[in-house]
Amino acid sequence: MSVRILLPFFLFFSFLANAGPLQTAEQVDRWRQSHEQQIVDGFAELLAIPNVASDHANIHRNAEHIAAMFRDAGMDTELLQVEGGNPVVFAERRTPGASRTVMIYVHYDGQPVNPGNWAGDPWHAVLRTDMVENGGEEVPMKAPFDPSWRIFGRSAGDDKAPLIALHSALEAMQATGIEPTVNLKLFIEGEEEAGSPSLTRVLATYKDKLAADLWLFCDGPAHQSRRWQLVYGVRGADGFSLTVYGPNRPLHSGHYGNWAPNPIMLLTELITSMRAADGEILVDGFNDEVRPLTRAEEAAIAASPPMEAYLTNEYGIGAPEPSDRVERAITRPAINLRGIRGGDVGARARNVISPSATASIGLRLVPDQTPAHLHAAIERHIEAQGFHVIHAAPTAAERRRYPRLARLDWSTAGYPAYRAAMDNPLAQKISAILNTLSDNTLIQTPTMGGSLPLYLVENAVRSPILILPIANHDDNQHGANENLRLQNLWDAIEIYAAVLSGL
Amino acid sequence: MSVRILLPFFLFFSFLANAGPLQTAEQVDRWRQSHEQQIVDGFAELLAIPNVASDHANIHRNAEHIAAMFRDAGMDTELLQVEGGNPVVFAERRTPGASRTVMIYVHYDGQPVNPGNWAGDPWHAVLRTDMVENGGEEVPMKAPFDPSWRIFGRSAGDDKAPLIALHSALEAMQATGIEPTVNLKLFIEGEEEAGSPSLTRVLATYKDKLAADLWLFCDGPAHQSRRWQLVYGVRGADGFSLTVYGPNRPLHSGHYGNWAPNPIMLLTELITSMRAADGEILVDGFNDEVRPLTRAEEAAIAASPPMEAYLTNEYGIGAPEPSDRVERAITRPAINLRGIRGGDVGARARNVISPSATASIGLRLVPDQTPAHLHAAIERHIEAQGFHVIHAAPTAAERRRYPRLARLDWSTAGYPAYRAAMDNPLAQKISAILNTLSDNTLIQTPTMGGSLPLYLVENAVRSPILILPIANHDDNQHGANENLRLQNLWDAIEIYAAVLSGL
């Protein structure tokens, strides 16, 4: 019999042998109701420590504070450090008799802030009745709390929320006598928003310590439907800057217009040659390596709730690019125009033909695409449009020689996608627990649209990786007025406790 | 017999009756050689008065200074003023017995400066041995002067050069007893670089005073070959800002990339639908009104020296847009991309789908195109690409309703082209004088590429209009380190004297 057919029996007996996720959740929920003030105060304290990855003094304050939190919750902690990198807070708690180890990944650094765009100080947490955009008003940070209220501060959602939720779950389990059924490890990174520059070295240096049967990433926003979501993969990311050239100085558009080549025209033609308006990629060979979706993955997409009407209304979109489910669209590779710039617009526009125009182009990779193959395909495509491709500023001689000259600067941080198999037994067990805790069916997402360097972890530790996001989808992550909805925090505490005691 | 056949006889007798342009030029040249220090000092004094059109105090200082200069040179002067406008310096000198009146147009305001880009103070004239770009070194402003040296300062070329040249020509003529053969009027505008906002009102208010048999515009750079050039027309100008829309806020390019419409893609597609890379206009009806070139105009273009090899080398151009003479290219209407902007590039690029993208698009009109017809053709074209066209910021409802939404903001300053007939007798006479003064054949240019609102003058005064530029082509007009080559100044003095005494 296959694992798939055996699994329901296994889960049934597994539930009998433990307290059961529902019972655990109820106990933890009661504890939480009487400790909300303490949880919120602890969160505000954590959010008060600035956490931009380049702010090394405060990054260390965060790391020490978080390590102390998890020591208090009964874990052994350690700062994993490699030269030049921000410390990873590593925490561990062995469970006597447990045969499996779960590693939970969180990051404590946050995106830089532009305080002028915030309604308040990004590093001083406040409570509001709703999103700022919806007219949410500040309320005292005193219980009782309405669960639709939100805590505002940088990293409230991305990604300090899982820290406070995990810490609370562990405290609740201690207080109520619920024992984990697995060995627990935490890997709490301090430079995720800076592109995880030391992650590879940390994974290599501390490889033995980081072994686990599953890495569970707790990062990113949950589904817009507010149903719980388990994500099996991420897209890879890559990108390049593309500059094309006109005259070597701005030329008067009257004296030379429709004679001197206009780089904005050359760039718009090149862009439209690479990508159709519906998102279809027109670059030969770009899709060569794409791993097709399995039937289970197709079925999971079909079963996910249709969000298109909500999204088009919420984001003011007349019609999406492809007439397809968003969940399916993001299982395809993407060429995304991040930016374009040439000459000037608005009041600064001048009647000139500009010396150059530049586009910033992002790529999203799906399994099993490789950056090397895509770089080659794109460069071949640009050459096929008549461009001479260079990788540095052109010399005067090159400008004179080549009618079409394109400078490509590839990101040095491109990386492949990752997707775990949906029939992984631990994944199926977590799914079952999450389905037990909610009246709504868990959403299983083969690939989320965003990118994380999960391939680094997979390469280093060879464990399956899943993503369990807990923050509200409208948490304004990376932007101003980032927030966490209290109900998401309360739910996350229950989920962590149920998973840790139910696996 | 046609005027064309009679003209050589007419010119021959006309020359006999006067001193003759060559003799005049020689006399003026001798006077100039002994007055170079005085001319250069006077020019430096004029350039020291800042002349940005919005700087009203200094604009008035310029106007008073220039009026005094021409009073000293024997002219009656007056400041023509309309409410809210900068004064026009009007000067007049009647010649007993003269039947014809020539109006010379110059402007005394200049482009705003960005002093950080200049090698010195834009309002403190200095002398250099060459262009700054060519390593020109500052030399004392003391005679003897090498004619290849240049005077640097805002408006040295555009357009205070004709003022000092005209003033010197009049002084030289007084000193050498050369009499003008025409009544002379000067119209010296103070807001040309600001778009001549009061010109129509000045022309209407002072219509009688401004009557003349010919308006001779002395503005702009001369031909790159350094041969003298008489220009019969200009292109009209128009333009618009074009904004297309994506989601109502920046969306994560991973979560929504290849689902949410990317406005940069929509804009690049729309631009390439309007214009081919070779400059061909793809907008239906855009060329409906174009007046074809006459045989004389075609012949003048064919006779002009081929500058393409010089220009491609000088401006670092691998190949021009069309495989055509630049002189012919600029007799066609043009769509010029002035600027494009969406998202960000370089270090500021973010992985988002932007809410909008904007292009600034300039149009160059040829006779007899009208802005109204072009506006309609372009709006029809954009609608034909599936866009709903609006003329203000879209409402939330419009964003949700229309899959493709384009905001067009038309320039309110669009205006038609102007082209004088090449067989105009005064034009032919000036041509003959200029051809006499130089070993090189005069270049006759039916249309220059740039735009000037000559149609306003033509509408108001109904005189033919010609353009006689005198500044060196490489005078960096509008830019940093604007300059006038001394040889151009010396030549201009001779030309003005020869024309004023030879017509």
Short mmCIF file of N, CA, C and O in Angstrom, two decimals, chain B residues 35-48 118 121-132 136-143 145-158 160-161 164-165 168 471-472 474-477 480-490 493:
data_model
loop_
_atom_site.label_atom_id
_atom_site.label_comp_id
_atom_site.label_asym_id
_atom_site.label_seq_id
_atom_site.Cartn_x
_atom_site.Cartn_y
_atom_site.Cartn_z
N HIS B 35 39.39 97.25 -32.61
CA HIS B 35 38.45 97.46 -31.49
C HIS B 35 38.09 96.15 -30.78
O HIS B 35 37.08 96.08 -30.07
N GLU B 36 38.91 95.12 -30.95
CA GLU B 36 38.54 93.82 -30.38
C GLU B 36 38.41 93.86 -28.86
O GLU B 36 37.48 93.28 -28.28
N GLN B 37 39.35 94.58 -28.21
CA GLN B 37 39.29 94.64 -26.75
C GLN B 37 37.97 95.26 -26.29
O GLN B 37 37.32 94.77 -25.38
N GLN B 38 37.59 96.34 -26.97
CA GLN B 38 36.35 97.04 -26.62
C GLN B 38 35.12 96.14 -26.83
O GLN B 38 34.20 96.09 -26.01
N ILE B 39 35.13 95.38 -27.95
CA ILE B 39 34.00 94.49 -28.24
C ILE B 39 33.89 93.38 -27.18
O ILE B 39 32.82 93.12 -26.63
N VAL B 40 35.04 92.79 -26.89
CA VAL B 40 35.05 91.68 -25.93
C VAL B 40 34.66 92.18 -24.54
O VAL B 40 33.87 91.55 -23.82
N ASP B 41 35.17 93.35 -24.14
CA ASP B 41 34.80 93.90 -22.83
C ASP B 41 33.29 94.18 -22.77
O ASP B 41 32.63 93.91 -21.76
N GLY B 42 32.76 94.73 -23.86
CA GLY B 42 31.32 95.01 -23.89
C GLY B 42 30.51 93.73 -23.79
O GLY B 42 29.46 93.69 -23.13
N PHE B 43 31.01 92.68 -24.43
CA PHE B 43 30.30 91.40 -24.37
C PHE B 43 30.35 90.83 -22.96
O PHE B 43 29.33 90.35 -22.42
N ALA B 44 31.53 90.90 -22.33
CA ALA B 44 31.66 90.39 -20.97
C ALA B 44 30.71 91.12 -20.01
O ALA B 44 30.10 90.51 -19.13
N GLU B 45 30.58 92.42 -20.24
CA GLU B 45 29.68 93.21 -19.39
C GLU B 45 28.22 92.75 -19.57
O GLU B 45 27.47 92.61 -18.60
N LEU B 46 27.84 92.48 -20.82
CA LEU B 46 26.48 92.02 -21.10
C LEU B 46 26.22 90.63 -20.50
O LEU B 46 25.15 90.36 -19.95
N LEU B 47 27.23 89.75 -20.60
CA LEU B 47 27.07 88.38 -20.09
C LEU B 47 27.04 88.33 -18.57
O LEU B 47 26.60 87.33 -17.99
N ALA B 48 27.51 89.41 -17.94
CA ALA B 48 27.56 89.41 -16.47
C ALA B 48 26.19 89.65 -15.84
O ALA B 48 26.04 89.52 -14.62
N TRP B 118 29.17 73.72 -14.46
CA TRP B 118 30.03 74.63 -15.21
C TRP B 118 31.46 74.61 -14.67
O TRP B 118 31.68 74.38 -13.49
N ASP B 121 31.89 80.36 -13.12
CA ASP B 121 30.63 81.06 -12.84
C ASP B 121 29.93 81.37 -14.17
O ASP B 121 30.49 82.03 -15.05
N PRO B 122 28.69 80.87 -14.36
CA PRO B 122 27.98 81.11 -15.63
C PRO B 122 27.75 82.59 -15.92
O PRO B 122 27.51 82.96 -17.07
N TRP B 123 27.83 83.43 -14.87
CA TRP B 123 27.55 84.86 -15.05
C TRP B 123 28.83 85.70 -14.97
O TRP B 123 28.78 86.90 -14.78
N HIS B 124 29.97 85.04 -15.09
CA HIS B 124 31.22 85.78 -15.14
C HIS B 124 31.98 85.28 -16.36
O HIS B 124 32.53 84.17 -16.35
N ALA B 125 31.97 86.08 -17.42
CA ALA B 125 32.54 85.63 -18.70
C ALA B 125 34.05 85.41 -18.58
O ALA B 125 34.74 86.20 -17.93
N VAL B 126 34.50 84.31 -19.16
CA VAL B 126 35.95 84.07 -19.26
C VAL B 126 36.26 83.65 -20.69
O VAL B 126 35.39 83.23 -21.44
N LEU B 127 37.55 83.78 -21.00
CA LEU B 127 38.04 83.41 -22.33
C LEU B 127 38.82 82.11 -22.17
O LEU B 127 39.61 81.96 -21.22
N ARG B 128 38.59 81.16 -23.07
CA ARG B 128 39.36 79.91 -23.06
C ARG B 128 39.86 79.63 -24.47
O ARG B 128 39.26 80.06 -25.45
N THR B 129 40.91 78.81 -24.52
CA THR B 129 41.54 78.52 -25.82
C THR B 129 40.71 77.55 -26.65
O THR B 129 40.93 77.41 -27.85
N ASP B 130 39.77 76.86 -26.01
CA ASP B 130 38.98 75.86 -26.73
C ASP B 130 37.78 75.52 -25.85
O ASP B 130 37.64 76.04 -24.74
N MET B 131 36.94 74.59 -26.31
CA MET B 131 35.86 74.08 -25.48
C MET B 131 36.44 73.44 -24.22
O MET B 131 37.54 72.88 -24.26
N VAL B 132 35.70 73.50 -23.14
CA VAL B 132 36.15 72.86 -21.90
C VAL B 132 36.37 71.36 -22.15
O VAL B 132 37.36 70.78 -21.70
N GLY B 136 40.18 73.17 -23.21
CA GLY B 136 40.42 74.61 -23.36
C GLY B 136 40.88 75.23 -22.03
O GLY B 136 40.30 74.94 -20.99
N GLU B 137 41.91 76.06 -22.10
CA GLU B 137 42.43 76.68 -20.87
C GLU B 137 42.10 78.15 -20.84
O GLU B 137 42.11 78.82 -21.88
N GLU B 138 41.84 78.64 -19.64
CA GLU B 138 41.48 80.04 -19.49
C GLU B 138 42.68 80.91 -19.83
O GLU B 138 43.83 80.61 -19.47
N VAL B 139 42.41 82.00 -20.55
CA VAL B 139 43.46 82.96 -20.90
C VAL B 139 42.95 84.35 -20.53
O VAL B 139 41.74 84.56 -20.43
N PRO B 140 43.87 85.28 -20.26
CA PRO B 140 43.41 86.62 -19.89
C PRO B 140 42.57 87.23 -21.01
O PRO B 140 42.82 86.97 -22.20
N MET B 141 41.57 88.03 -20.63
CA MET B 141 40.69 88.63 -21.62
C MET B 141 41.32 89.91 -22.15
O MET B 141 40.75 91.00 -22.01
N LYS B 142 42.47 89.75 -22.76
CA LYS B 142 43.25 90.90 -23.24
C LYS B 142 43.68 90.65 -24.68
O LYS B 142 44.18 89.56 -25.00
N ALA B 143 43.48 91.64 -25.55
CA ALA B 143 43.95 91.55 -26.93
C ALA B 143 45.48 91.40 -26.91
O ALA B 143 46.12 91.88 -25.97
N PHE B 145 43.68 88.64 -29.54
CA PHE B 145 42.90 87.43 -29.35
C PHE B 145 43.09 86.50 -30.54
O PHE B 145 43.05 86.94 -31.69
N ASP B 146 43.27 85.20 -30.22
CA ASP B 146 43.24 84.17 -31.27
C ASP B 146 41.77 83.95 -31.65
O ASP B 146 40.94 83.75 -30.76
N PRO B 147 41.42 83.99 -32.94
CA PRO B 147 40.00 83.87 -33.32
C PRO B 147 39.39 82.51 -32.99
O PRO B 147 38.16 82.37 -33.04
N SER B 148 40.22 81.52 -32.66
CA SER B 148 39.64 80.22 -32.29
C SER B 148 39.32 80.15 -30.80
O SER B 148 38.74 79.18 -30.34
N TRP B 149 39.71 81.18 -30.04
CA TRP B 149 39.34 81.22 -28.63
C TRP B 149 37.83 81.44 -28.50
O TRP B 149 37.17 81.90 -29.43
N ARG B 150 37.35 81.16 -27.30
CA ARG B 150 35.91 81.26 -27.08
C ARG B 150 35.61 82.01 -25.78
O ARG B 150 36.33 81.87 -24.80
N ILE B 151 34.51 82.75 -25.80
CA ILE B 151 34.01 83.41 -24.59
C ILE B 151 32.93 82.54 -23.98
O ILE B 151 32.01 82.11 -24.68
N PHE B 152 33.09 82.27 -22.67
CA PHE B 152 32.15 81.39 -21.97
C PHE B 152 31.22 82.18 -21.06
O PHE B 152 31.66 83.09 -20.36
N GLY B 153 29.97 81.81 -21.03
CA GLY B 153 28.98 82.42 -20.14
C GLY B 153 27.60 82.05 -20.64
O GLY B 153 27.43 81.76 -21.84
N ARG B 154 26.62 82.02 -19.74
CA ARG B 154 25.25 81.73 -20.17
C ARG B 154 24.83 82.77 -21.21
O ARG B 154 25.04 83.97 -21.01
N SER B 155 24.31 82.29 -22.30
CA SER B 155 23.82 83.08 -23.43
C SER B 155 24.93 83.65 -24.32
O SER B 155 24.65 84.45 -25.20
N ALA B 156 26.17 83.21 -24.10
CA ALA B 156 27.25 83.65 -24.99
C ALA B 156 26.88 83.32 -26.44
O ALA B 156 27.12 84.12 -27.35
N GLY B 157 26.27 82.12 -26.64
CA GLY B 157 25.83 81.77 -27.99
C GLY B 157 24.35 82.06 -28.19
O GLY B 157 23.96 82.61 -29.22
N ASP B 158 23.55 81.73 -27.20
CA ASP B 158 22.08 81.70 -27.33
C ASP B 158 21.45 82.60 -26.30
O ASP B 158 21.15 82.18 -25.23
N LYS B 160 22.80 86.11 -26.76
CA LYS B 160 23.36 87.45 -26.65
C LYS B 160 24.41 87.72 -27.72
O LYS B 160 24.78 88.88 -27.96
N ALA B 161 24.89 86.67 -28.40
CA ALA B 161 25.91 86.87 -29.43
C ALA B 161 25.45 87.85 -30.53
O ALA B 161 26.18 88.79 -30.88
N ILE B 164 25.75 91.62 -29.41
CA ILE B 164 27.06 92.28 -29.42
C ILE B 164 27.55 92.44 -30.87
O ILE B 164 28.18 93.45 -31.23
N ALA B 165 27.20 91.47 -31.73
CA ALA B 165 27.62 91.55 -33.13
C ALA B 165 26.90 92.70 -33.85
O ALA B 165 27.52 93.49 -34.59
N SER B 168 28.21 96.02 -32.59
CA SER B 168 29.53 96.31 -33.15
C SER B 168 29.41 96.68 -34.63
O SER B 168 30.13 97.58 -35.12
N ALA B 471 25.96 81.82 -34.23
CA ALA B 471 26.80 81.18 -33.19
C ALA B 471 27.39 79.87 -33.73
O ALA B 471 26.79 79.22 -34.59
N ASN B 472 28.57 79.52 -33.21
CA ASN B 472 29.15 78.23 -33.58
C ASN B 472 28.21 77.11 -33.17
O ASN B 472 27.54 77.17 -32.14
N ASP B 474 28.86 74.31 -31.98
CA ASP B 474 29.26 73.63 -30.74
C ASP B 474 29.36 74.64 -29.60
O ASP B 474 30.33 74.66 -28.85
N ASP B 475 28.33 75.46 -29.46
CA ASP B 475 28.35 76.51 -28.43
C ASP B 475 27.75 76.05 -27.11
O ASP B 475 27.64 76.83 -26.18
N ASN B 476 27.38 74.76 -27.03
CA ASN B 476 26.76 74.20 -25.81
C ASN B 476 25.54 75.01 -25.37
O ASN B 476 25.30 75.20 -24.18
N GLN B 477 24.78 75.46 -26.33
CA GLN B 477 23.59 76.24 -25.96
C GLN B 477 22.67 75.40 -25.09
O GLN B 477 22.55 74.20 -25.28
N ALA B 480 25.82 73.42 -19.95
CA ALA B 480 26.90 74.03 -19.17
C ALA B 480 28.00 74.48 -20.12
O ALA B 480 28.13 73.98 -21.23
N ASN B 481 28.78 75.47 -19.68
CA ASN B 481 29.93 75.96 -20.45
C ASN B 481 29.53 76.43 -21.85
O ASN B 481 30.22 76.17 -22.84
N GLU B 482 28.42 77.15 -21.91
CA GLU B 482 27.99 77.76 -23.17
C GLU B 482 29.05 78.76 -23.61
O GLU B 482 29.68 79.43 -22.78
N ASN B 483 29.27 78.83 -24.90
CA ASN B 483 30.37 79.67 -25.36
C ASN B 483 30.12 80.20 -26.76
O ASN B 483 29.29 79.69 -27.51
N LEU B 484 30.87 81.23 -27.11
CA LEU B 484 30.87 81.76 -28.48
C LEU B 484 32.31 81.81 -28.96
O LEU B 484 33.20 82.35 -28.29
N ARG B 485 32.53 81.25 -30.14
CA ARG B 485 33.86 81.25 -30.75
C ARG B 485 34.08 82.65 -31.34
O ARG B 485 33.22 83.20 -32.02
N LEU B 486 35.26 83.24 -31.06
CA LEU B 486 35.48 84.63 -31.49
C LEU B 486 35.35 84.80 -32.99
O LEU B 486 34.82 85.80 -33.47
N GLN B 487 35.82 83.81 -33.77
CA GLN B 487 35.72 83.95 -35.22
C GLN B 487 34.27 84.12 -35.66
O GLN B 487 33.98 84.86 -36.61
N ASN B 488 33.35 83.40 -34.98
CA ASN B 488 31.93 83.56 -35.31
C ASN B 488 31.46 84.98 -35.03
O ASN B 488 30.67 85.55 -35.79
N LEU B 489 31.97 85.55 -33.94
CA LEU B 489 31.58 86.92 -33.61
C LEU B 489 32.14 87.89 -34.65
O LEU B 489 31.42 88.76 -35.16
N TRP B 490 33.41 87.74 -34.99
CA TRP B 490 34.02 88.64 -35.99
C TRP B 490 33.25 88.55 -37.33
O TRP B 490 32.95 89.58 -37.94
N ILE B 493 29.79 90.27 -37.32
CA ILE B 493 29.84 91.74 -37.45
C ILE B 493 29.89 92.13 -38.93
O ILE B 493 29.15 93.00 -39.40
#
